[in-house]
mmCIF file of C-alpha atoms in Angstrom:
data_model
loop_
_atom_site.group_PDB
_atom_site.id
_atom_site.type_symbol
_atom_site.label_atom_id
_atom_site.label_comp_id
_atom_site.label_asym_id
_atom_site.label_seq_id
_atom_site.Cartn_x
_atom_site.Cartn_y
_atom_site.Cartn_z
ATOM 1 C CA UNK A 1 0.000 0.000 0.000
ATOM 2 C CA UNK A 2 2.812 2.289 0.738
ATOM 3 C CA UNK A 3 3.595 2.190 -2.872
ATOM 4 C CA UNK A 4 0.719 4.494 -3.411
ATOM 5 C CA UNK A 5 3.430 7.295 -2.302
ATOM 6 C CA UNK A 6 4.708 6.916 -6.250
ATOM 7 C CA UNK A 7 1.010 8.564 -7.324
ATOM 8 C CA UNK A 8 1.517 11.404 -5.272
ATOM 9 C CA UNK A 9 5.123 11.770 -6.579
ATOM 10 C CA UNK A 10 4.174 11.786 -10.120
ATOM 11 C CA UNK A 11 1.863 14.491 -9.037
ATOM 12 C CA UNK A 12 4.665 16.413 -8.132
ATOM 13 C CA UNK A 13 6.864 15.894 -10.990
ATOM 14 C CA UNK A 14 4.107 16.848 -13.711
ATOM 15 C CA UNK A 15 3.495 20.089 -11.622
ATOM 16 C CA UNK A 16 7.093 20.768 -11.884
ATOM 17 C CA UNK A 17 7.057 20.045 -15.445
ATOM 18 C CA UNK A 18 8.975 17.303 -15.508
ATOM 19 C CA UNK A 19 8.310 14.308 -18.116
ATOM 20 C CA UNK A 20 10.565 11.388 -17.632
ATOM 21 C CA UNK A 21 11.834 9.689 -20.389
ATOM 22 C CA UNK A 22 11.713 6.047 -19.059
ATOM 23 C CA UNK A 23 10.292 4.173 -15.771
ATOM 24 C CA UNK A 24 11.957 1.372 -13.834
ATOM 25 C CA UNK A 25 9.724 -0.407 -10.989
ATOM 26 C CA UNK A 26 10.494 -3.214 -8.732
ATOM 27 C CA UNK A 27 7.521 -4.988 -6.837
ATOM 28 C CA UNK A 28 4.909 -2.476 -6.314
ATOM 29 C CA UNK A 29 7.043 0.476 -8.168
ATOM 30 C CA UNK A 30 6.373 -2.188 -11.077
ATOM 31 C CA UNK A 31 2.550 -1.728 -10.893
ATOM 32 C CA UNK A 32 2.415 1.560 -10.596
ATOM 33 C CA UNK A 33 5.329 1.947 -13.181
ATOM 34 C CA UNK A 34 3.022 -0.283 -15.523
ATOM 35 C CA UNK A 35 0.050 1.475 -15.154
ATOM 36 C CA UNK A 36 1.450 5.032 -15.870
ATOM 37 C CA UNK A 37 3.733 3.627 -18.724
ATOM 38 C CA UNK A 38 0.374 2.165 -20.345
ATOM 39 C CA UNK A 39 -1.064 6.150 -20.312
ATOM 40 C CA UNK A 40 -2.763 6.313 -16.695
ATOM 41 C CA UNK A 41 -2.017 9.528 -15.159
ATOM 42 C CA UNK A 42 -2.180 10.689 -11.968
ATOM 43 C CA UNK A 43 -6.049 11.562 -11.599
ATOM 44 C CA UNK A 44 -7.067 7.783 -12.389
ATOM 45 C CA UNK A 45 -4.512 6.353 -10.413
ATOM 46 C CA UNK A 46 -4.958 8.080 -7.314
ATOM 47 C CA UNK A 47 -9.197 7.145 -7.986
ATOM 48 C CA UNK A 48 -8.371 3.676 -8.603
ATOM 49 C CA UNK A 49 -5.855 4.431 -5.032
ATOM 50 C CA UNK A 50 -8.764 5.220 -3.036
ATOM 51 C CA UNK A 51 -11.465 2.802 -4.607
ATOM 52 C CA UNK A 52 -8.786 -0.161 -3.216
ATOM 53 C CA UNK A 53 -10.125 -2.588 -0.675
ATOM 54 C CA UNK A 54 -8.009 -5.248 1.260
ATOM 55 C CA UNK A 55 -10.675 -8.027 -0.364
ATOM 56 C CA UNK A 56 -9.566 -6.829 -4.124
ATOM 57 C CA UNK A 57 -5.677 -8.358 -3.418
ATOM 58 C CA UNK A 58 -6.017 -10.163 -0.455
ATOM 59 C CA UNK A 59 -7.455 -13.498 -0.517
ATOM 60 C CA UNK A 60 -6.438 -16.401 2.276
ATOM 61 C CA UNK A 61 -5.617 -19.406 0.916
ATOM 62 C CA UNK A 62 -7.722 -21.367 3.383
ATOM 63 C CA UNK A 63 -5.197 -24.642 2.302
ATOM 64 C CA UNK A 64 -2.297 -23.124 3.912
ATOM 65 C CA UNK A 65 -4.481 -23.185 7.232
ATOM 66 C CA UNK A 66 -4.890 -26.601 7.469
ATOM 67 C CA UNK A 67 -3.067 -29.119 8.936
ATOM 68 C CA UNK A 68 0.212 -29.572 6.415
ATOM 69 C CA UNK A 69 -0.415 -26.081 5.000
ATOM 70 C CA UNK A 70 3.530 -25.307 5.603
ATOM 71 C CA UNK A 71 3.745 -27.270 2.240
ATOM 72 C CA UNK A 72 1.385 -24.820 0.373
ATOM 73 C CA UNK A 73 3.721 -21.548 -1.491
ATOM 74 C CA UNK A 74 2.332 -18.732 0.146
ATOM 75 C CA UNK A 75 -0.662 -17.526 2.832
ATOM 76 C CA UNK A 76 -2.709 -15.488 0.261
ATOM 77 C CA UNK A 77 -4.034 -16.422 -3.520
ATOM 78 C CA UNK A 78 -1.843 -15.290 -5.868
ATOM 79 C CA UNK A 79 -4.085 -15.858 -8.717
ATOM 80 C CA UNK A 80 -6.581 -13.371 -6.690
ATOM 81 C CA UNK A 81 -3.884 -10.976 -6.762
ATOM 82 C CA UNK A 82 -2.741 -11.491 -10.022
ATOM 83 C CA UNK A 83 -6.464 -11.026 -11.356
ATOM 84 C CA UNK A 84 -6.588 -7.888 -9.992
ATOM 85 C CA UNK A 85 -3.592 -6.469 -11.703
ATOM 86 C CA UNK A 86 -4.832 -7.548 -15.375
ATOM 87 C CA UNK A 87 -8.086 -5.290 -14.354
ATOM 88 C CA UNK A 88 -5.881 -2.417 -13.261
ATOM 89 C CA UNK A 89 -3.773 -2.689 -16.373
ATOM 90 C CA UNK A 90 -4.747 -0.082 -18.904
ATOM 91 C CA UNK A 91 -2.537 -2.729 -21.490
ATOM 92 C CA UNK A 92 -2.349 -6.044 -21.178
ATOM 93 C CA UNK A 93 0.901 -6.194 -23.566
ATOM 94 C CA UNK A 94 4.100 -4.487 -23.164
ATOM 95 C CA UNK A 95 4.074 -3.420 -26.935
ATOM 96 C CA UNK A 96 1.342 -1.041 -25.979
ATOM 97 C CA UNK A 97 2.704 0.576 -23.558
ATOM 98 C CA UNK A 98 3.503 4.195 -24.139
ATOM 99 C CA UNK A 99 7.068 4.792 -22.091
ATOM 100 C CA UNK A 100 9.733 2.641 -21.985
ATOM 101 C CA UNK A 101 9.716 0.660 -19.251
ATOM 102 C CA UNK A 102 11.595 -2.012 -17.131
ATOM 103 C CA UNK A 103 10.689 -3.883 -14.155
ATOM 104 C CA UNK A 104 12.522 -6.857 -12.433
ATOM 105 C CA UNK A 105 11.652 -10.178 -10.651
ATOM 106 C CA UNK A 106 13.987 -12.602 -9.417
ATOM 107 C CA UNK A 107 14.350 -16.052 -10.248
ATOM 108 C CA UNK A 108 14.425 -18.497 -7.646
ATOM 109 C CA UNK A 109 16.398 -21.462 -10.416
ATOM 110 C CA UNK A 110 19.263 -18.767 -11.762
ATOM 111 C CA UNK A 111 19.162 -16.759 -8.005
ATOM 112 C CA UNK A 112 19.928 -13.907 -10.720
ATOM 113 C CA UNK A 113 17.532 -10.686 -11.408
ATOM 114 C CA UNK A 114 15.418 -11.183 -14.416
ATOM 115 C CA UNK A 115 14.920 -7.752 -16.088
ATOM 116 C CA UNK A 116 11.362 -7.413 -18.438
ATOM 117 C CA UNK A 117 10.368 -4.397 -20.423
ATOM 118 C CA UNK A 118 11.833 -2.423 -23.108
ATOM 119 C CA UNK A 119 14.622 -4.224 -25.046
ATOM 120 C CA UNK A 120 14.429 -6.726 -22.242
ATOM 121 C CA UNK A 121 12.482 -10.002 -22.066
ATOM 122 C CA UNK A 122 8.863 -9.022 -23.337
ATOM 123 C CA UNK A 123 7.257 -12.802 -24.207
ATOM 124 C CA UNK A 124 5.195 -12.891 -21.181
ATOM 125 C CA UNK A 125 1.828 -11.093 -20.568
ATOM 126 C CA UNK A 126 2.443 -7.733 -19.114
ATOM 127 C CA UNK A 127 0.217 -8.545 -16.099
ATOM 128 C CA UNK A 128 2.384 -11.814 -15.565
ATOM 129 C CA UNK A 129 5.502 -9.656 -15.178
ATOM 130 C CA UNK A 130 4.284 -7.354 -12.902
ATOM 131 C CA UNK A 131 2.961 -9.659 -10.701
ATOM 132 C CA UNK A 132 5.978 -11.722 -10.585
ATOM 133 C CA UNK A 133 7.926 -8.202 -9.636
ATOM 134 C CA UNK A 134 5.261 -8.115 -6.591
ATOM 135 C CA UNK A 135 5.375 -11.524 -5.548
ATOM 136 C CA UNK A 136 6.803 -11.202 -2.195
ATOM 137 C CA UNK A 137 7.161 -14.869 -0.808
ATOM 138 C CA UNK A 138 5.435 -16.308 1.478
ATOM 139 C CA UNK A 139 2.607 -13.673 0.987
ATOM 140 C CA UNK A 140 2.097 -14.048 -2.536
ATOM 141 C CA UNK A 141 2.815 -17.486 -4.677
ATOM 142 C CA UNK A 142 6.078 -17.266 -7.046
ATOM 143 C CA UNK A 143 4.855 -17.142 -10.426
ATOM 144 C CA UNK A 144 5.929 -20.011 -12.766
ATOM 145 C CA UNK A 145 6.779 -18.629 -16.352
ATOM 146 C CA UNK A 146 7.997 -21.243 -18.712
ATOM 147 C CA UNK A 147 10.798 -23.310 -16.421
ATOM 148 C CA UNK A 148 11.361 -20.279 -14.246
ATOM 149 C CA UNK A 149 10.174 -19.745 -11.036
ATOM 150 C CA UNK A 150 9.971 -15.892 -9.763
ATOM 151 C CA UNK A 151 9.426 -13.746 -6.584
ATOM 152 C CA UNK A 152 9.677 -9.739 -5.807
ATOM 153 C CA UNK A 153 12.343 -7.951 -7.529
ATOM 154 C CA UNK A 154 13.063 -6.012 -4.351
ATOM 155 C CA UNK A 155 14.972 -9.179 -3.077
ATOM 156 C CA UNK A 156 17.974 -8.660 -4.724
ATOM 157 C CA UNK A 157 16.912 -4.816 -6.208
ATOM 158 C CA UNK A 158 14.828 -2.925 -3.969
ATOM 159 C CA UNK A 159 15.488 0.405 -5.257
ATOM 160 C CA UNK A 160 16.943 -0.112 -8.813
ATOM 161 C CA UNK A 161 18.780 2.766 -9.908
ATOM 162 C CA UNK A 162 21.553 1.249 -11.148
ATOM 163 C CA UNK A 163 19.300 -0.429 -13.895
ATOM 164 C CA UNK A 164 18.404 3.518 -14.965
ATOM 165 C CA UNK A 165 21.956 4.383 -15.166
ATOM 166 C CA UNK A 166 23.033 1.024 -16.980
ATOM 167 C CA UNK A 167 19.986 1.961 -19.569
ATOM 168 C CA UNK A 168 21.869 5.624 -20.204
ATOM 169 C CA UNK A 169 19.385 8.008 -17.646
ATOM 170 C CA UNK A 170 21.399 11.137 -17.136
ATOM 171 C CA UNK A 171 19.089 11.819 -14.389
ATOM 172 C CA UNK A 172 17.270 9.926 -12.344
ATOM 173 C CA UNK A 173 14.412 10.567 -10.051
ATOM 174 C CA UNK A 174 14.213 7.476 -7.518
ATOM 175 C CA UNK A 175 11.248 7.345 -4.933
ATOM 176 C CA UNK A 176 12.198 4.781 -1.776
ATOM 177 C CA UNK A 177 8.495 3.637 -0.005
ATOM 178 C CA UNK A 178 10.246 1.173 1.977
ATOM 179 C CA UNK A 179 10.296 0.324 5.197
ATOM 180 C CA UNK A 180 12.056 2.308 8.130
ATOM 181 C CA UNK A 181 13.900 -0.763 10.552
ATOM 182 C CA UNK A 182 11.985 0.338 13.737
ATOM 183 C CA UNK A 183 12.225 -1.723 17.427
ATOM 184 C CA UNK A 184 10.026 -4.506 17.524
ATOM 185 C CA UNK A 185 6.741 -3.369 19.404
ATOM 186 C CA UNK A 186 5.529 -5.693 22.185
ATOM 187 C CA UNK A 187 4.716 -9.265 21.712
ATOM 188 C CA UNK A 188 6.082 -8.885 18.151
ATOM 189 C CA UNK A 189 7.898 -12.068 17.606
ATOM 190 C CA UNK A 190 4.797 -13.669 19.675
ATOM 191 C CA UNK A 191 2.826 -13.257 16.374
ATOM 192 C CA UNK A 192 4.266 -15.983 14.192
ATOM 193 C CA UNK A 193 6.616 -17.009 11.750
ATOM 194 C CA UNK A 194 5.359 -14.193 8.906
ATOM 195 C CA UNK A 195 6.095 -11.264 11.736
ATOM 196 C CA UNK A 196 9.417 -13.143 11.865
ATOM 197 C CA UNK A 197 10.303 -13.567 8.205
ATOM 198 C CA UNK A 198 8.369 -9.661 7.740
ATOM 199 C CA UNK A 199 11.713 -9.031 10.477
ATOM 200 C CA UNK A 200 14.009 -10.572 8.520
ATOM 201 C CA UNK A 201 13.354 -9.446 5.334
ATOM 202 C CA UNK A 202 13.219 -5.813 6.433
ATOM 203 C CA UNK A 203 17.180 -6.765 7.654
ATOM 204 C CA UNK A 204 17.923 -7.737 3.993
ATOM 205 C CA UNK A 205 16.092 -4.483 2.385
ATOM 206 C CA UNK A 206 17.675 -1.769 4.542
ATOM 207 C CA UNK A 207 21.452 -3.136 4.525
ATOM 208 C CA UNK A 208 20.425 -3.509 0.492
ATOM 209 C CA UNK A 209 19.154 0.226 0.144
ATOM 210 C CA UNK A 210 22.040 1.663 2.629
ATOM 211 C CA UNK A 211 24.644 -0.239 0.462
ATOM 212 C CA UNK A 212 22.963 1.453 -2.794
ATOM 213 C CA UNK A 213 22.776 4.894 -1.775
ATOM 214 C CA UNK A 214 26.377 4.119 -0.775
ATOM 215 C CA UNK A 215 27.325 3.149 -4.157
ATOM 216 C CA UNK A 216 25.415 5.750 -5.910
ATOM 217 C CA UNK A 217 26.405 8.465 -3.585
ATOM 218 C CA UNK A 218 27.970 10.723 -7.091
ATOM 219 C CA UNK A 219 25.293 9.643 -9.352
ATOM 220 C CA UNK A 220 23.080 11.901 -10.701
ATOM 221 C CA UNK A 221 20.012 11.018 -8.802
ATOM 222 C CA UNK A 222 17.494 12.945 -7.112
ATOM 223 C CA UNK A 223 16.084 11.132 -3.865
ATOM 224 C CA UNK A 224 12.855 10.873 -2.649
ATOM 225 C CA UNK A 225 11.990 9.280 0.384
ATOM 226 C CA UNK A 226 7.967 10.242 1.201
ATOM 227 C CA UNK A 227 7.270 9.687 5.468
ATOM 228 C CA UNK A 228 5.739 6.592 5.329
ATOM 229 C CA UNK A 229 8.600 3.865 6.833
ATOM 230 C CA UNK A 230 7.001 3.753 10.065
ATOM 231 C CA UNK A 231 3.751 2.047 8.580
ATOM 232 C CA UNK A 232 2.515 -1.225 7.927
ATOM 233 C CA UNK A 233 2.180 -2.318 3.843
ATOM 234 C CA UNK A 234 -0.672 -3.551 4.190
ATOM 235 C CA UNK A 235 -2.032 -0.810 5.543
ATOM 236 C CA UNK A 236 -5.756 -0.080 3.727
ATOM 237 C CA UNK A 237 -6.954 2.798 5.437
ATOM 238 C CA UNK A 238 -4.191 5.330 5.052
ATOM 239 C CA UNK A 239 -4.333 5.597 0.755
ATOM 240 C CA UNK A 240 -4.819 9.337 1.444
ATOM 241 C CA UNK A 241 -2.153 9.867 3.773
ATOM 242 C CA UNK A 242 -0.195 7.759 1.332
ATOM 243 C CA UNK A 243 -0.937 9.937 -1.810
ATOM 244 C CA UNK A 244 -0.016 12.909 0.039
ATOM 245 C CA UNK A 245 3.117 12.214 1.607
ATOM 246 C CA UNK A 246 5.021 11.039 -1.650
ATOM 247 C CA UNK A 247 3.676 14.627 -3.137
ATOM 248 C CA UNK A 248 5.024 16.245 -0.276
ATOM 249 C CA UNK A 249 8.367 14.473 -0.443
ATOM 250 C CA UNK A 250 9.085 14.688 -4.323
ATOM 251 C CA UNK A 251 8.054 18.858 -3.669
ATOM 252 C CA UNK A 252 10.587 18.575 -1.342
ATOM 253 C CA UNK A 253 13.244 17.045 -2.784
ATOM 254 C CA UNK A 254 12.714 19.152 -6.156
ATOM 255 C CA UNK A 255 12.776 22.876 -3.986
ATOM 256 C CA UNK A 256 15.965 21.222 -2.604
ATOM 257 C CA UNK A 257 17.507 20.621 -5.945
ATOM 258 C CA UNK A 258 16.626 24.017 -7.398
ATOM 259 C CA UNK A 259 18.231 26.042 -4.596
ATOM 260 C CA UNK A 260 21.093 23.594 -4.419
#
């Protein structure tokens, strides 16, 4: 949900005048990177925002409940979720869409980043794609495309800025929605192995995005990091508060670049 931030940042940008070129998601970046590289703008995104319910991508897969459910992939349906991307979608094919555009998953056979999009692999439904850039494991199913076997791009490329510089961006605008690596709250580790793996994971991402910004430290990149960290992602009732704080931030971060 915290993704929603990137609506709010577009916002921002278009106010400022500012048309990027190309778009490159990972995980939820990837559907909203999708939807405005198929022609959405900002108005319908932020309606279709506020229209979402928790019961449109959320859907318990009742098998991993049962006795032996530690066999089944994943707590929620991913073809639930998946079926709600290909009605988001204004394309269904990534020949239609109107930007360039890139977004990443990461095979679990290879262990290696597997980059779709413009001049990248484009055999697979766009919908397909994007869902295997969102499918964050043991929420969401991997999704099986020919012998492969994917999960979120964030894994191994939560905030992939080094795919915009490899593609020749002479500036690039990144937006971070991820998670702030706050002190457990009481009882935490009392709810169950997905608080524990949700721990672990958010380990992985912030040593990932600290070693990034690192890395990128001289690259021509302007950073925008909406107030959101503290929150919960899936967090349904805050898609205003969401909208607003990554227009806020990216209005922020461009007054700071002009008067730098």
């Amino acid at each position: 949900m915290k993704g929603i931030a990137h609506i709010g940042a577009w916002k921002a940008l278009e106010e400022a005048g500012i048309v990027p070129d190309a778009i490159v998601g990972t995980s939820i970046g990837a559907l909203i990177g999708a939807c405005l590289a198929g022609g959405m703008g900002w108005r319908e995104l932020s309606e279709v925002a506020r229209r979402l319910k928790r019961q449109d991508i959320v859907s318990v897969n009742r098998r991993a409940m049962w006795l032996g459910g530690v066999r089944e992939p994943a707590v929620f349906e991913g073809e639930h979720f998946l079926n709600y991307i290909r009605r988001s979608l204004p394309v269904q094919d990534f020949a239609e869409l109107r930007i360039p555009f890139r977004l990443n998953a990461v095979s679990l056979v290879s262990g290696e980043e597997v980059w779709f999009g413009t001049d990248k692999r484009a055999d697979v439904p766009l919908a397909e794609a994007v869902y295997a850039s969102c499918a964050l494991p043991m929420y969401f199913a991997p999704a099986r495309i020919g012998d492969d076997v994917l999960v979120d791009g964030g894994i191994l490329d939560v905030f992939p800025v080094r795919q915009a510089l490899e593609w020749g961006a002479e500036r690039v605008i990144g937006v971070d929605v991820g998670s702030d690596f706050l002190p457990p709250s009481v009882g935490y580790f009392e709810q169950g192995m997905l608080a524990i793996h949700d721990r672990v994971l958010n380990l992985n991402l912030q040593e990932q995005r600290a070693r990034c910004l690192e890395e990128l430290k001289d690259a021509p990149l302007l950073y925008i990091r909406p107030k959101i960290g503290h929150l919960h992602s899936f967090d349904f009732e805050r898609t205003q508060f969401f909208l607003e704080e990554g227009y806020l931030a990216a209005r922020e971060a461009l007054r700071d670049a002009a008067a730098a």
